[in-house]
Amino acid sequence: MAVYKRGNSWYIDFVFNGTRVNRKAGNTKSEAKRIEEELKTKLRLKMLNVSDLTDTGDRLYFHVVAEEYLDHIEKTKSKRNAYKLRPNYINHVKDFFYRYSSNEIDEDLLIRYQGLKKSQEQIPFKEIRKAQNPPKFQIRFKDIELKRANSKKNSKPKQSRLYSNRAVNIYIGIVRKIRNFAISKKYIKDVRIKYPHLPEPKKLNAFVTPDEFEKLAANLSYDLVAQRIRFGRLTGMRPAELSYLTWNDVNFNLETVKVQGKGDWKPKTNEERTIPLCDEALEILKDLFKAKKGRWVFSTTDTPVRSIQRSLKTASEKAGLNNHVTPNMIRHTFATHALWAGADIKSVMDIMGHKNIETTNRYLHSIPETLRRTVQLVQNLKSVKSLEAEGGGK
């Protein structure tokens, strides 16, 4: 029905491009029809937002809010976040929650979704992107098709892989973010619900040893990339923070660098922090400053170099390392080496910009020798009297 009467009032009820509008529209049928046509016209001309349709009688579907949230993320957050968020929502969240309104999301529904995902086979992210962006041209030469057919016959069947606990937790986290967005927009009331969380294995942050790091740096083709990873290993800065580091962020007098937002880019935690520089890091910046060609520290053009992943992968292969080194591993290497050398964990936490010390604690897994030295100190501790005697009673 498009227009109907309930009691003494008239209501409109229609669906437009997946958005259902069900609201009170007046006291007469003609008035309700007029409002219905006005809303449909504005929707066609894209003159309405979700907020214009909210009303006490509206059934605001979850997927409608989700689309507005995803658009908001693409405009305000990094492209990397939006790149993974949208396909994860479309392929793993949308189908289940499509029929529900935002007000119907509760703990029982999330537990049902959790159980369903744990019983399904996971779709690899690469296959999702390939399905969304199929190749424009398909080569169909007989020889190539024959090779493909033979390779399929000889290849081993892929083992089915169920969704991991971490993957399901990520998808439920997406639901939580969309619902919090709806609350912030006052589309729904803030009703506290408990989000089910599956236990996850302790995350181990990959790093490289000092010897492996030197081999990696020696096999980099570009000096600027080598200087960047050396500076990153000495400061613990995130890859994006290194990309968007400008000369205005560097203070040679105080021997510090400042991590702060620039234009559309913001640090991960949206908080500024100042990092002190050691002698080697300071020398790297002085050498770069002599040959600077723009505002960006680690770029020779007018735009920042956002990724050095390909260079690190090539250098890892040349150096004969077991694993390919990623930009994030350089940051992990700083934390591991700092704790290995005896730095206190609170200082490492502040330098890296962690909000929670539990995040920094993850790096302790890789330094058993340091932990062993710590307990050895307790064993070697003498009595207070013997210590006073050795110190001359002072």
Steps between C-alpha positions, in 0.01 A plus 500: 500500500618852427250705700288364786302622796553407863261654749449863403836537324630411154835328439723439200692175444727447199847365410743699286839347398502275807389772740161449664308810607213439740381812678208715598416744221196703599135492596356459150562257215575776251759651734667161546520445122650845450772433761567159344562654157721772649717242678530282190599800288766610750635145520532486122685831499715381794388797707433285808730330748414218737448757775218661299305174509532424869181524695340315786304294247792428266657157468861600438676200355850411617641484146386857429699633798791274399524659154507848650766388750718351224475821298596693813808280554615541139484878536652540846732201555789349308439323169660188643231472768221555249661255255452208741194620690254514211569153351500347849159654567354405161629141498476404867252726681240646265313181400421404859397844633331625182147421618537656845450856613767679702286472814479121467874441542541337842721247677288198400516597133877544515542158665293343221719672241812387684388137498407516131841637399686237700320229302574648156799472270709816474545686173860626456531877468691472171213303344253764618696779332546291185125437478427870543763606243505234224763540227380706203653267244515123517762323288359184347786357294480122474850441641432713805163337561661157470767591755233624739300179459807286570599706801151461646517123459839476669433754772397384844146582613483802729420426859191672633574753770242612752486853630751563775400653832689814411316539168159465667602752768600746225159465330313550825722802557375642169141461623595680821656790309194540277267490798711756688484720189121474503498601867730796434264615224203455740336254262450257790514520877815401686398163644801320647553148369777249557691406185604132505875451471666171408840418655794573271855363510756746633627713214874479441655798326757403237840670510853460363817444697781762489700284256197448274427872504850586383476244218164648399630859495809398301283347225270799447544661159399850608696693761188695601317177586801376698512828694126478560506152652805585711319807631185294557692238695646775723169681566225237484286719276214345301546466122242771432662731755830467315325563167342824622798628700586856390797721577271721711461199733876485560663707773877479468559715809291282730598185307139382466237425236130567545228266371198709401223506242526671162193588296290189444755271665493443876707272725342171595404610850423858390743617768822694459817371661865606509779246451859568614778420255818306564828608340469263204142608422603863522787443257262335251277808504794739463624310194151505346455869579809592298341352185133574573277572198163560664301500823501121547798347682497163323400609150677675214173620341206719601303197620577265792620145430219300654641149468843337479365146523624392157854622573505312831373182337774509234768575760374216722542254213847629415606481865378139522264569791245232585208744498424809297546809713205741505502870599317417825771249592749788518283661769471166682877466477548831685285384792663158518855633482425773756363250753781262415752772590331555837267796434203531735167406345326828592753703300460270199123536531520882494743514208287265287176681584319203652190584702505170689808342655362157408580584138864561592508181708468298178863571422622325816441158341811528288760579767530199732867574560415841645239346728750236606755768590235673711429197716875434523541843664271388781702184552824698519361753748684474835374583845462863601775466763752359253421777254557761772829333594620512140406865480690588815187524712366787298 
